[in-house]
Amino acid sequence: MKIIEENSVEINAFKKRIASALPVSLSEGQLEKLYRFMESLKAVNEHINLTRITDDNAFVEKHLLDSLACPLTPADQRIIDVGTGGGFPGIPLAIAYPQKQFVLVDATAKKVKAVEKIAADLGLANIELTAARAEALGKNPAYRERFDAACSRAVAAYGILSELCLPLVRTGGTFYAWKGEKYREEIDAAIDGVETLGGGEIRVSQNLLLKNTAFHVIIQCIKNGRTPAQYPRNYGQIKKKPLC
Ligand code: SAM
């Protein structure tokens, strides 16, 4: 007899929900990998706190579809996910875009190790994980202005996040940030600082993949100039006095 737990979603229903929400089509193999990622993360989460969302339907909406809403362009080939935590948005994006290269960064080594093992078990060859602080990578020539795009969800207020992410993006590249209802206030408070860091045009698009379960926008900031050498500052300074 088949037993379906109330808070779990059966694989075919899972595939149907994801496939019907996305504007691009994913292969059966990609949908299966997304499902296996969800199952692995929930299993690891019993020992290491990687997510508070364990209900499958909420996981699909708030983690997978929220991550997959990122409007990556063909120019975004090398992408860094800053503060990836349990692998969001980096892992779902790496599954959906196997031709693009992803570097997932988090300051907590324990989380990075756990996500690295999950990614290896899934056979994801286009992901590299790094345990580091983003502001340290922003000073490191191997990472500074080396990415076509940076993406980051649920890490810090937009002003702080801009100083962590924009130094990693090349001129002409894009910084994608997921934000909630107060996004406009966050942008307004940070706008001059964003310009100082080399940020140019800002576009905001609502994540329409979420079925009224949450409100998120993705803020896209196109970098139109180099980041001055004095940025990023150390985290204490960034937090105490965000650029504005
Ligand atoms: N992005 C994931 C998500 O959306 O579920 C995780 C969000 S979690 C609330 C924030 C993560 O950002 C934590 O895992 C934390 O270790 C990481 N983090 C915070 N500041 C950071 C920094 N300066 N550099 C790298 N990681 C950072």
Coordinates of C-alpha atoms and ligand atoms in Angstrom, one line a residue:
M1 CA 0.0 0.0 0.0
K2 CA 1.3 3.4 -0.9
I3 CA 1.5 5.9 2.0
I4 CA 1.8 9.6 1.3
E5 CA 2.6 11.7 4.3
E6 CA 0.4 14.8 4.5
N7 CA 3.3 17.2 4.3
S8 CA 5.1 15.3 1.5
V9 CA 4.5 15.7 -2.2
E10 CA 4.6 12.7 -4.5
I11 CA 7.3 12.9 -7.3
N12 CA 4.8 13.2 -10.2
A13 CA 2.8 15.9 -8.6
F14 CA 6.1 17.6 -7.8
K15 CA 7.3 17.5 -11.4
K16 CA 3.9 18.7 -12.6
R17 CA 3.9 21.7 -10.3
I18 CA 7.4 22.8 -11.2
A19 CA 6.9 22.2 -15.0
S20 CA 3.6 24.1 -15.1
A21 CA 5.1 27.1 -13.2
L22 CA 8.3 27.6 -15.2
P23 CA 8.4 29.5 -18.5
V24 CA 11.2 27.3 -19.7
S25 CA 10.9 23.5 -19.9
L26 CA 13.2 21.3 -17.8
S27 CA 13.9 17.7 -18.8
E28 CA 12.7 14.7 -16.7
G29 CA 16.3 14.3 -15.5
Q30 CA 16.4 17.9 -14.2
L31 CA 13.0 17.6 -12.5
E32 CA 14.2 14.4 -10.8
K33 CA 17.4 16.1 -9.6
L34 CA 15.3 19.0 -8.1
Y35 CA 13.3 16.4 -6.3
R36 CA 16.3 14.5 -5.1
F37 CA 17.8 17.8 -3.9
M38 CA 14.7 18.5 -1.8
E39 CA 14.8 15.0 -0.3
S40 CA 18.6 15.1 0.4
L41 CA 18.4 18.6 2.0
K42 CA 15.5 17.6 4.2
A43 CA 17.5 14.5 5.4
V44 CA 20.7 16.5 6.1
N45 CA 18.5 19.2 7.8
E46 CA 17.8 16.7 10.6
H47 CA 21.4 17.1 11.7
I48 CA 22.5 20.5 10.4
N49 CA 20.2 23.5 10.3
L50 CA 20.0 24.4 6.6
T51 CA 16.3 25.4 6.3
R52 CA 13.3 26.1 8.4
I53 CA 11.0 25.0 5.5
T54 CA 10.4 21.3 5.6
D55 CA 6.9 21.0 4.3
D56 CA 7.2 19.8 0.7
N57 CA 4.7 22.2 -0.8
A58 CA 6.2 25.1 0.9
F59 CA 9.7 23.9 -0.1
V60 CA 8.6 23.8 -3.8
E61 CA 7.2 27.3 -3.7
K62 CA 9.4 29.2 -1.3
H63 CA 12.7 27.5 -2.1
L64 CA 12.7 25.9 -5.6
L65 CA 10.3 28.2 -7.6
D66 CA 11.6 31.3 -5.8
S67 CA 15.2 30.4 -6.8
L68 CA 14.2 29.4 -10.3
A69 CA 12.5 32.8 -10.9
C70 CA 15.9 34.4 -11.4
P71 CA 15.9 36.0 -14.9
L72 CA 19.4 34.9 -15.8
T73 CA 20.4 35.9 -19.4
P74 CA 22.7 34.1 -21.9
A75 CA 25.4 36.6 -20.9
D76 CA 25.4 35.2 -17.3
Q77 CA 27.8 32.3 -17.7
R78 CA 29.8 32.5 -14.4
I79 CA 27.6 33.2 -11.5
I80 CA 28.3 33.5 -7.7
D81 CA 25.7 32.8 -5.1
V82 CA 26.5 34.9 -2.0
G83 CA 25.4 33.4 1.4
T84 CA 24.0 30.3 -0.2
G85 CA 23.1 28.6 3.1
G86 CA 21.3 25.4 2.1
G87 CA 22.0 26.1 -1.5
F88 CA 19.6 28.8 -2.5
P89 CA 19.3 30.0 -5.1
G90 CA 22.5 28.4 -6.4
I91 CA 21.6 24.7 -6.5
P92 CA 18.2 24.9 -8.2
L93 CA 19.7 27.3 -10.8
A94 CA 22.7 25.0 -11.4
I95 CA 20.3 22.1 -12.0
A96 CA 18.2 24.3 -14.4
Y97 CA 21.2 25.7 -16.3
P98 CA 23.8 22.9 -16.6
Q99 CA 25.9 24.9 -19.1
K100 CA 26.5 27.8 -16.7
Q101 CA 29.1 27.7 -14.0
F102 CA 28.1 28.4 -10.4
V103 CA 30.3 29.3 -7.3
L104 CA 28.3 29.0 -4.1
V105 CA 29.7 30.9 -1.1
D106 CA 28.8 30.8 2.5
A107 CA 30.6 32.0 5.7
T108 CA 29.6 28.9 7.6
A109 CA 31.9 26.0 6.7
K110 CA 29.6 23.4 8.2
K111 CA 26.8 24.4 5.8
V112 CA 29.2 24.5 2.8
K113 CA 30.5 21.0 3.6
A114 CA 26.9 19.7 3.8
V115 CA 25.8 21.3 0.5
E116 CA 29.0 20.2 -1.2
K117 CA 28.2 16.6 -0.4
I118 CA 24.6 17.0 -1.6
A119 CA 25.8 18.5 -4.9
A120 CA 28.4 15.8 -5.4
D121 CA 25.7 13.1 -4.7
L122 CA 23.5 14.7 -7.3
G123 CA 26.4 14.7 -9.8
L124 CA 26.3 18.4 -10.3
A125 CA 29.5 19.1 -12.2
N126 CA 28.9 22.9 -12.7
I127 CA 29.1 23.8 -9.0
E128 CA 32.0 24.8 -6.9
L129 CA 31.5 25.5 -3.2
T130 CA 33.6 27.9 -1.1
A131 CA 33.6 28.5 2.6
A132 CA 34.4 32.2 2.9
R133 CA 33.1 35.6 3.6
A134 CA 31.9 37.5 0.6
E135 CA 33.8 40.7 1.5
A136 CA 37.1 38.7 1.7
L137 CA 36.4 37.3 -1.8
G138 CA 35.7 40.8 -3.0
K139 CA 39.3 41.7 -2.2
N140 CA 40.7 38.5 -3.7
P141 CA 41.9 38.9 -7.4
A142 CA 40.7 35.4 -8.2
Y143 CA 37.1 36.5 -7.4
R144 CA 37.0 40.3 -7.6
E145 CA 35.0 41.4 -10.7
R146 CA 35.4 37.9 -12.2
F147 CA 31.7 37.0 -12.4
D148 CA 29.0 37.8 -15.0
A149 CA 26.4 37.8 -12.2
A150 CA 26.1 37.6 -8.5
C151 CA 22.8 36.4 -6.8
S152 CA 21.8 36.5 -3.2
R153 CA 18.7 35.8 -1.2
A154 CA 17.9 36.4 2.5
V155 CA 21.4 37.5 3.5
A156 CA 21.4 41.2 4.4
A157 CA 19.7 44.6 3.7
Y158 CA 20.2 45.8 0.1
G159 CA 22.8 48.4 1.0
I160 CA 25.0 45.9 2.9
L161 CA 24.4 43.2 0.3
S162 CA 25.4 45.5 -2.5
E163 CA 28.8 46.0 -1.0
L164 CA 29.2 42.2 -0.6
C165 CA 28.1 41.4 -4.1
L166 CA 28.9 44.2 -6.6
P167 CA 32.7 44.0 -6.1
L168 CA 32.4 40.4 -7.4
V169 CA 30.6 41.4 -10.6
R170 CA 32.4 42.4 -13.8
T171 CA 31.5 45.7 -15.5
G172 CA 28.4 45.0 -17.6
G173 CA 27.3 42.1 -15.4
T174 CA 24.3 41.9 -13.1
F175 CA 23.6 41.6 -9.4
Y176 CA 20.4 39.8 -8.6
A177 CA 18.9 40.3 -5.1
W178 CA 15.7 38.7 -3.7
K179 CA 13.7 41.0 -1.5
G180 CA 10.4 41.2 0.3
E181 CA 7.7 43.8 0.6
K182 CA 10.0 46.6 1.8
Y183 CA 12.2 46.4 -1.3
R184 CA 11.6 50.0 -2.3
E185 CA 12.7 51.5 1.0
E186 CA 15.8 49.3 0.9
I187 CA 16.7 50.5 -2.6
D188 CA 16.0 54.1 -1.8
A189 CA 18.2 53.9 1.3
A190 CA 21.1 52.3 -0.7
I191 CA 20.9 54.0 -4.1
D192 CA 23.9 56.4 -3.8
G193 CA 26.0 53.6 -2.3
V194 CA 25.1 51.3 -5.1
E195 CA 26.4 54.0 -7.6
T196 CA 29.6 54.4 -5.6
L197 CA 30.2 50.7 -6.0
G198 CA 29.7 50.8 -9.8
G199 CA 26.1 49.9 -9.9
G200 CA 24.0 51.4 -12.7
E201 CA 20.4 50.8 -13.8
I202 CA 18.1 49.0 -11.4
R203 CA 15.1 46.9 -12.6
V204 CA 12.7 45.3 -10.2
S205 CA 10.5 42.3 -11.2
Q206 CA 8.0 40.5 -9.0
N207 CA 8.4 36.7 -8.7
L208 CA 5.2 35.6 -10.3
L209 CA 6.0 31.9 -9.9
L210 CA 4.9 32.1 -6.3
K211 CA 1.3 31.1 -5.9
N212 CA 0.3 33.8 -3.3
T213 CA 2.5 31.9 -0.8
A214 CA 5.0 34.7 -0.5
F215 CA 5.9 38.0 -2.0
H216 CA 9.4 38.4 -3.5
V217 CA 10.8 40.7 -6.0
I218 CA 14.2 40.2 -7.8
I219 CA 16.1 43.4 -8.0
Q220 CA 18.5 43.5 -11.0
C221 CA 21.3 46.0 -10.9
I222 CA 23.5 46.3 -13.9
K223 CA 27.1 47.2 -13.1
N224 CA 28.3 50.0 -15.3
G225 CA 31.7 50.8 -13.8
R226 CA 34.5 49.3 -11.8
T227 CA 34.2 49.1 -8.0
P228 CA 36.7 51.5 -6.3
A229 CA 39.7 49.7 -4.7
Q230 CA 38.6 50.6 -1.1
Y231 CA 35.5 48.5 -1.4
P232 CA 34.4 46.1 0.0
R233 CA 35.3 47.3 3.5
N234 CA 35.5 44.8 6.4
Y235 CA 32.1 43.5 7.6
G236 CA 32.1 45.6 10.8
Q237 CA 32.4 48.8 8.8
I238 CA 29.9 47.7 6.2
K239 CA 27.3 46.9 8.9
K240 CA 28.0 49.9 11.1
K241 CA 28.0 52.4 8.3
P242 CA 26.3 51.0 5.1
L243 CA 27.1 53.1 2.0
C244 CA 24.1 55.4 1.3
Ligands
SAM1 N1 20.5 32.2 0.6 C1 20.0 31.1 1.4 C2 18.5 31.1 1.3 O1 17.9 32.0 0.7 O2 17.9 30.2 1.9 C3 20.5 31.2 2.9 C4 20.0 32.4 3.6 S1 20.6 32.4 5.3 C5 19.3 33.3 6.1 C6 21.9 33.6 5.2 C7 23.3 32.9 4.9 O3 24.2 34.0 4.6 C8 23.9 32.2 6.1 O4 24.1 30.9 5.8 C9 25.2 33.0 6.4 O5 26.2 32.1 6.9 C10 25.5 33.6 5.1 N2 26.2 34.9 5.2 C11 25.9 36.0 5.9 N3 26.9 37.0 5.7 C12 27.8 36.4 4.9 C13 29.0 37.0 4.3 N4 29.4 38.2 4.6 N5 29.7 36.2 3.4 C14 29.2 34.9 3.1 N6 28.1 34.4 3.7 C15 27.4 35.1 4.5

